[in-house]
Structures are given as structure tokens and as C-alpha cells.
Short mmCIF file of N, CA, C and O in Angstrom, two decimals:
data_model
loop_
_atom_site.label_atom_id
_atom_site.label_comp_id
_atom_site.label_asym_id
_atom_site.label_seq_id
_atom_site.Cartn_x
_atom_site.Cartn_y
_atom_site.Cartn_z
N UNK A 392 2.82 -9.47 6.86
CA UNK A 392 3.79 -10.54 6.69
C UNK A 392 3.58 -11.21 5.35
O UNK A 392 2.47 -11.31 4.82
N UNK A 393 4.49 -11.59 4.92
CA UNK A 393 4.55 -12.45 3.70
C UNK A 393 5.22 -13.87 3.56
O UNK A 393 6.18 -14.18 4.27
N UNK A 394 4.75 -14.62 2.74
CA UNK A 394 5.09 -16.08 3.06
C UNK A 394 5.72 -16.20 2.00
O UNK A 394 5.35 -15.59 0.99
N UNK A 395 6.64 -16.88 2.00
CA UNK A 395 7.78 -17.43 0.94
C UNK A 395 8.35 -18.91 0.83
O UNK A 395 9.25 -19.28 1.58
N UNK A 396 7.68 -19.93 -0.34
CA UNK A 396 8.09 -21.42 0.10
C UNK A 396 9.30 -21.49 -0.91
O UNK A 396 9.66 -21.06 -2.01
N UNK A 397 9.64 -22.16 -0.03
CA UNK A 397 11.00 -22.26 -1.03
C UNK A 397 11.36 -24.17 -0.73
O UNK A 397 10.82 -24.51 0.32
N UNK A 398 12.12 -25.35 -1.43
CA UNK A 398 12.73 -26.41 -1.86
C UNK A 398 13.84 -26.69 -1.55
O UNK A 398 14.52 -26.01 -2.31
N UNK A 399 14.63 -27.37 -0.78
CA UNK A 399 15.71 -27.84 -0.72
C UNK A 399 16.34 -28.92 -0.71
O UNK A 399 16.73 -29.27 0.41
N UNK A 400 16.57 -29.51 -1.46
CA UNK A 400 17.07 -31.25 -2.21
C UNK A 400 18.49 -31.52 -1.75
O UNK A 400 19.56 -31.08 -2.17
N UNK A 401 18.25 -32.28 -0.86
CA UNK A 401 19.64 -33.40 -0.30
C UNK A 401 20.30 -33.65 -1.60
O UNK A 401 19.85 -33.54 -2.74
N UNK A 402 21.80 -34.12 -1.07
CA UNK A 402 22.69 -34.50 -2.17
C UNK A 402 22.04 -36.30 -2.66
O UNK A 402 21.88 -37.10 -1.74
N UNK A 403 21.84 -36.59 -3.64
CA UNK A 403 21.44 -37.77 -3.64
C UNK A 403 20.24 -38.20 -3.49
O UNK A 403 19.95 -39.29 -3.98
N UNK A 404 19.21 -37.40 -2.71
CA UNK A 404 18.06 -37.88 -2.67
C UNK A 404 17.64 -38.23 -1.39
O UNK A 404 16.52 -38.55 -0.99
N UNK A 405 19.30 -38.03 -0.50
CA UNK A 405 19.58 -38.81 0.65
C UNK A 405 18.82 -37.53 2.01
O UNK A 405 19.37 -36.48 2.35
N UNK A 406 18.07 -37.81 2.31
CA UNK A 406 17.91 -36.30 3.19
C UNK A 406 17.99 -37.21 4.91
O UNK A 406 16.99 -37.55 5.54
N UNK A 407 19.15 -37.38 5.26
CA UNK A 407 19.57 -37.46 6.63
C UNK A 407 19.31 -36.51 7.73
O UNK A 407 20.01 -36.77 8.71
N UNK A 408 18.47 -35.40 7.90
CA UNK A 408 18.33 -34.41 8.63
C UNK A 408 16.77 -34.49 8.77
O UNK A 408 16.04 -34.64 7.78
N UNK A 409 16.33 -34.38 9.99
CA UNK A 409 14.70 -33.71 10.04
C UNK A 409 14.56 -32.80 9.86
O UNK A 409 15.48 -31.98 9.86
N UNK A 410 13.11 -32.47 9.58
CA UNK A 410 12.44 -30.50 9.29
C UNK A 410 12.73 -30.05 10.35
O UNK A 410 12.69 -28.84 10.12
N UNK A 411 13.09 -30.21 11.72
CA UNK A 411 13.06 -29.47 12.95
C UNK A 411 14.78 -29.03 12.49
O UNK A 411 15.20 -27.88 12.36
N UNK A 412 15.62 -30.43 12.30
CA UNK A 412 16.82 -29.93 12.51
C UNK A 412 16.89 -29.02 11.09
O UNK A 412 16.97 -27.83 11.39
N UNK A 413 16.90 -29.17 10.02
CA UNK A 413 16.96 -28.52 9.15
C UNK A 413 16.30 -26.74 9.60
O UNK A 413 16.95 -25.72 9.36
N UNK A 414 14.85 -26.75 10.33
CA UNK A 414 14.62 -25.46 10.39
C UNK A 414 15.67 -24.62 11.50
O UNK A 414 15.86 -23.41 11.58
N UNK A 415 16.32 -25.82 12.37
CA UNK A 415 17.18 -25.09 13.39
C UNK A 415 18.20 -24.32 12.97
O UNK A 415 18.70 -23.28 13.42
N UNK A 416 18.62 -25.48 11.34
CA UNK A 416 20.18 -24.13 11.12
C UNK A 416 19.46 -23.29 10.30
O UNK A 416 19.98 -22.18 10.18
N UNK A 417 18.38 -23.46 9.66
CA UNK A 417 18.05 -21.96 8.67
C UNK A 417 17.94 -21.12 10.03
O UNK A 417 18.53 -20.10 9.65
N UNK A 418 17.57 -20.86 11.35
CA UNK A 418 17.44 -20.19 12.04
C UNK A 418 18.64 -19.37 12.90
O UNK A 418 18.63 -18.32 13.55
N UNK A 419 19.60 -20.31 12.62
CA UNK A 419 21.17 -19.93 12.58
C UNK A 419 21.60 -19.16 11.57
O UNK A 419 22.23 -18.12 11.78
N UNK A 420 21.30 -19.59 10.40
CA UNK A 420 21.97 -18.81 9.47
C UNK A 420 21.03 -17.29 8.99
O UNK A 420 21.43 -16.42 8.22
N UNK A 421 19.60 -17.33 9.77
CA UNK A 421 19.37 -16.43 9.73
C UNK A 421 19.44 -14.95 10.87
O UNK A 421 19.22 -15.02 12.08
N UNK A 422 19.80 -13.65 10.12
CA UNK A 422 19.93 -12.10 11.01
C UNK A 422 18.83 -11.95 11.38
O UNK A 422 17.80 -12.56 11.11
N UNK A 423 19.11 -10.70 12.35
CA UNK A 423 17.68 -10.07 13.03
C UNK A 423 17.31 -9.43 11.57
O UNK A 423 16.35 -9.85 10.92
N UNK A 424 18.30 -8.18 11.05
CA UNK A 424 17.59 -7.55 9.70
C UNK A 424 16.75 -8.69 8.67
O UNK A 424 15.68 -8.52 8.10
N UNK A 425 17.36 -9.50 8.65
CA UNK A 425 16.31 -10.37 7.68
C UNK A 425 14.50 -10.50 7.80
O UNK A 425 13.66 -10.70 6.93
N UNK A 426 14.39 -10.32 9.09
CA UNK A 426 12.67 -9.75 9.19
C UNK A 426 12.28 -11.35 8.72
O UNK A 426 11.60 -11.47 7.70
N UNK A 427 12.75 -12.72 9.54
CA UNK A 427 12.05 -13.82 9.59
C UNK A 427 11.12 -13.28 11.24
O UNK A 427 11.27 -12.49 12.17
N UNK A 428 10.16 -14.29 10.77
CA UNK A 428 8.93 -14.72 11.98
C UNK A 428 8.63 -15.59 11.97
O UNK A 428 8.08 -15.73 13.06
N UNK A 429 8.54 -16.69 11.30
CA UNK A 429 8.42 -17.97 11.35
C UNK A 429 8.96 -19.12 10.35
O UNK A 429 8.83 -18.71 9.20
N UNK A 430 9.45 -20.28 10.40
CA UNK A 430 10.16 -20.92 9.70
C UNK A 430 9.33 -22.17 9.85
O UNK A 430 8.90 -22.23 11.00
N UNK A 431 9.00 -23.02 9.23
CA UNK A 431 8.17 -24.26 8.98
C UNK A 431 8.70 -25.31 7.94
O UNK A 431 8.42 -24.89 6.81
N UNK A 432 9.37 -26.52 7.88
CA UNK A 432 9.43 -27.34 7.32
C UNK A 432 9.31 -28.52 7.36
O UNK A 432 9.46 -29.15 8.41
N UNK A 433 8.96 -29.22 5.93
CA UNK A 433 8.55 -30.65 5.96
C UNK A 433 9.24 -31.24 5.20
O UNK A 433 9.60 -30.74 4.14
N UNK A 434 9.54 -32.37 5.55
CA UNK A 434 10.60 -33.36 4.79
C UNK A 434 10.03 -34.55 3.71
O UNK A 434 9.50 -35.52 4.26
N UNK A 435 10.08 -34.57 2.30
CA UNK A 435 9.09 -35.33 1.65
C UNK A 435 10.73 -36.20 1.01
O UNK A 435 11.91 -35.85 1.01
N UNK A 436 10.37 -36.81 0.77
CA UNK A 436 11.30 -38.10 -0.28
C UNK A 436 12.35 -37.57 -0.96
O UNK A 436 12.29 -37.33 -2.17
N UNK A 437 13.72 -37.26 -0.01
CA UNK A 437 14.87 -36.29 -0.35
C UNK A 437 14.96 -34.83 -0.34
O UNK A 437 16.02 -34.22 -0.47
N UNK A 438 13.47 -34.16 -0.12
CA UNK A 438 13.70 -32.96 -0.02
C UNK A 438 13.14 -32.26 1.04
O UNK A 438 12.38 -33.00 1.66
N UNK A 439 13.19 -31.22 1.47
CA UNK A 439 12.40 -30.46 2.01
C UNK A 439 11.61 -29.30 2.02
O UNK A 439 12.20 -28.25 2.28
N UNK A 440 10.37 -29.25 1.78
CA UNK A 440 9.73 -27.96 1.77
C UNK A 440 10.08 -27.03 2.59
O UNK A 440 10.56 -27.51 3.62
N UNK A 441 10.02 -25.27 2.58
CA UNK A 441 10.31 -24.67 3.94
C UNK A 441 9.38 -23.52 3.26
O UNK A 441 9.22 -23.01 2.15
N UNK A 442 8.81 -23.40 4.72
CA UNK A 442 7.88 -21.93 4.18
C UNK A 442 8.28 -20.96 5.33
O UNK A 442 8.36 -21.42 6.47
N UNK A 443 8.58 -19.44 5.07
CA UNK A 443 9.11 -18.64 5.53
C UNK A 443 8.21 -17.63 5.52
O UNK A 443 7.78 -17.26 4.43
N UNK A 444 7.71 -16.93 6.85
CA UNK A 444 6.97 -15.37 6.72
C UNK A 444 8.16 -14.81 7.24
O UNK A 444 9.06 -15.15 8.01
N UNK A 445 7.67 -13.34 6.21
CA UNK A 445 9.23 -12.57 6.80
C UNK A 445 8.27 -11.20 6.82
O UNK A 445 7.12 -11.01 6.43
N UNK A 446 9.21 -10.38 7.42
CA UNK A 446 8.30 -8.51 7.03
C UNK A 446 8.53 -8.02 5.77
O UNK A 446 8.02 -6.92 5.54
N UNK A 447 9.08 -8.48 4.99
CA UNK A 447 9.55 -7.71 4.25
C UNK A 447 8.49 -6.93 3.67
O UNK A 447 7.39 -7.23 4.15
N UNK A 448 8.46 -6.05 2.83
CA UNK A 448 7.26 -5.00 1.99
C UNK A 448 6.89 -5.52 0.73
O UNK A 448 5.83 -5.16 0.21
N UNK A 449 7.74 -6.43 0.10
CA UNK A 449 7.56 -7.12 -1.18
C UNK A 449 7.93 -8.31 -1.04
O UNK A 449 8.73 -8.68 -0.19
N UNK A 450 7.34 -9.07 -1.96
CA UNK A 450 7.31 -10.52 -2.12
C UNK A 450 8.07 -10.78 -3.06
O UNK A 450 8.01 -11.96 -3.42
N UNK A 451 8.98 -9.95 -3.78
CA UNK A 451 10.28 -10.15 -4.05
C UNK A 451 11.35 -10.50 -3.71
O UNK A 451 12.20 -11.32 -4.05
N UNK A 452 11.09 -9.22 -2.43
CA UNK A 452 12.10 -9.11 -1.37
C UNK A 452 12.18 -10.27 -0.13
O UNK A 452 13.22 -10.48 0.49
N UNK A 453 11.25 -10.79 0.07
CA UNK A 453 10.94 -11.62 0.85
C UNK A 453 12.13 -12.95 0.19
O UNK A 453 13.19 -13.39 0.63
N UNK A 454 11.14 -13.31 -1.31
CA UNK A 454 11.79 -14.36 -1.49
C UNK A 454 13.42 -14.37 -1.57
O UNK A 454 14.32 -15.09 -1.14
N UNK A 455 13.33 -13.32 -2.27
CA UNK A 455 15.39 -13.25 -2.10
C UNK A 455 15.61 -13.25 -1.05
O UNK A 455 16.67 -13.87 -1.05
N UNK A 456 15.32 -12.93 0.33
CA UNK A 456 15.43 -13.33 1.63
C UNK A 456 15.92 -14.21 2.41
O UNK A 456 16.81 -14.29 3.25
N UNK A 457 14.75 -15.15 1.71
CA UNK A 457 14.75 -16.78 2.03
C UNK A 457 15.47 -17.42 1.08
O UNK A 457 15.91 -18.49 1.49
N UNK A 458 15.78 -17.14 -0.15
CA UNK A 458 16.80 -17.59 -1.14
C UNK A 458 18.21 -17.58 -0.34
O UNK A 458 18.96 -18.55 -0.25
N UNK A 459 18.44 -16.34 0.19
CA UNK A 459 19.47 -16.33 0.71
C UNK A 459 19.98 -16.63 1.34
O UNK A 459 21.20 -16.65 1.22
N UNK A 460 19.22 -17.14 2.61
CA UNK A 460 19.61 -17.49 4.17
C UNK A 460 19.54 -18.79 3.63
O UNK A 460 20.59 -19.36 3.95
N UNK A 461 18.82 -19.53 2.98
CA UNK A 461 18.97 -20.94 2.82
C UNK A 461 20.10 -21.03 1.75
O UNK A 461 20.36 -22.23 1.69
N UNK A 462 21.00 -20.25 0.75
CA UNK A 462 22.11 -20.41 0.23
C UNK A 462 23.55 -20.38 0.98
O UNK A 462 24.58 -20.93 0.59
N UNK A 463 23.35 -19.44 2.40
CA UNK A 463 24.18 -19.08 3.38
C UNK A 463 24.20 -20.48 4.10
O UNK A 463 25.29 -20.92 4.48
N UNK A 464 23.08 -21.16 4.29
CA UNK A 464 22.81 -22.04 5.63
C UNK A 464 23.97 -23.39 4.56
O UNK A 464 25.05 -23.81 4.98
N UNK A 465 23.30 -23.82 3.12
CA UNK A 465 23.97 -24.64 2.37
C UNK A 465 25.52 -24.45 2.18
O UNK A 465 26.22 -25.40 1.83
N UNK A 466 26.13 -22.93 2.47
CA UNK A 466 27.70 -22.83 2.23
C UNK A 466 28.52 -22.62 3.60
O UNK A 466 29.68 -22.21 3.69
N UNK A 467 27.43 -23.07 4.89
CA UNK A 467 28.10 -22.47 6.00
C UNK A 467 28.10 -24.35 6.84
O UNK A 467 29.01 -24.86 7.49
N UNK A 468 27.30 -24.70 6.64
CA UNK A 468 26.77 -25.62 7.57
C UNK A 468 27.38 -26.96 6.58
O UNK A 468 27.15 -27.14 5.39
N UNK A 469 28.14 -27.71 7.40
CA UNK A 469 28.63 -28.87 6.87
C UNK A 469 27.92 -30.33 6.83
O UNK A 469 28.59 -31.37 6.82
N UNK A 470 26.70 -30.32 6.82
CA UNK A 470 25.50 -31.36 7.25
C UNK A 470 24.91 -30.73 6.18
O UNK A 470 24.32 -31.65 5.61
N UNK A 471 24.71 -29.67 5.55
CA UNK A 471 23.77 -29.55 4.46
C UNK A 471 24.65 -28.86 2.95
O UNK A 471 24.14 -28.09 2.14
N UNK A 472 26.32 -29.48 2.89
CA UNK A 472 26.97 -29.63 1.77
C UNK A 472 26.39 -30.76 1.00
O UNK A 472 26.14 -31.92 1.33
N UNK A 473 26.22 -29.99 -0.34
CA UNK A 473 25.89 -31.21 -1.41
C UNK A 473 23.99 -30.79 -1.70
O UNK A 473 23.35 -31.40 -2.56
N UNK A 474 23.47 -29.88 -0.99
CA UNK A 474 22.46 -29.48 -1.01
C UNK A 474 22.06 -28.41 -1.94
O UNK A 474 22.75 -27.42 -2.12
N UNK A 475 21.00 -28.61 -2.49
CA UNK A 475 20.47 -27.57 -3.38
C UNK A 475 19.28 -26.68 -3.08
O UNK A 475 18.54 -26.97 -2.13
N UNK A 476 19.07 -25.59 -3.85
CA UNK A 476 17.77 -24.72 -3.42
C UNK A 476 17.46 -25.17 -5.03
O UNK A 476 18.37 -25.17 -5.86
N UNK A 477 15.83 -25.62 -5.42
CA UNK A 477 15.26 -26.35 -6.50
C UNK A 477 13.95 -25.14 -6.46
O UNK A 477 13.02 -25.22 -7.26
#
């Protein structure tokens, strides 16, 4: 398994969502092919950390992974418009 942290910054600074709810829709917006196993985040002063193990074989691949599902989760989910991956 490989771990992948990745950043995600509220619009404003404003982060209205907890790490639970926040990890609930990355878990929505993530597939079975995506090869997540665990999702973990923490909410610091507008943003949130998220660390992701996935299967992938590379830690390339991994991170584009998690790049992705959290770019999907930001263009799908109307609670995390205005959100960035940092």
C-alpha cells in the first residue's frame, strides 16, 4: 500500500465541513478500481489535510489517484464548490 497526502482549502478560509464529513464524500466520489483502503482527515484553520493508502504500484499513480477523486468530489458535490486541491 501506498500513502498519498494531499490539501484541500475551503473557499475563503471558511471550512464549514468536518474531516469525517469531508472523508464521507471523498468516499463517495471514490470507485472500487481506484484501489482506496483508507481515507483519514484533519481539519486545520480552513483546510484540510487527507491522507490516502491506495494499491496502486506507484506513488505516482497513487497520487494522481487521490488528485483525482478529490477533483471529482470538488466538481460533483455542492458543499465543497469554491474548494481547492493546494
Amino acid at each position: 500500500m501506498l500513502l498519498t497526502r494531499i490539501t484541500l482549502r475551503a473557499p475563503h478560509d471558511d471550512c464549514d465541513l468536518s474531516a469525517g464529513e469531508l472523508t464521507d464524500l471523498l468516499w463517495l466520489n471514490a470507485a472500487a478500481a481506484d484501489g482506496i483502503r483508507h481515507i483519514r482527515a484533519r481539519a486545520i484553520a480552513g483546510q484540510v489535510e487527507v491522507a490516502v493508502f491506495t494499491i496502486a504500484s506507484e506513488q505516482a499513480i497513487s497520487d494522481y489517484i487521490v488528485e483525482r477523486i478529490c477533483q471529482r468530489a470538488i466538481h460533483s458535490v455542492p458543499a465543497l464548490r469554491g474548494w481547492t486541491v493546494i
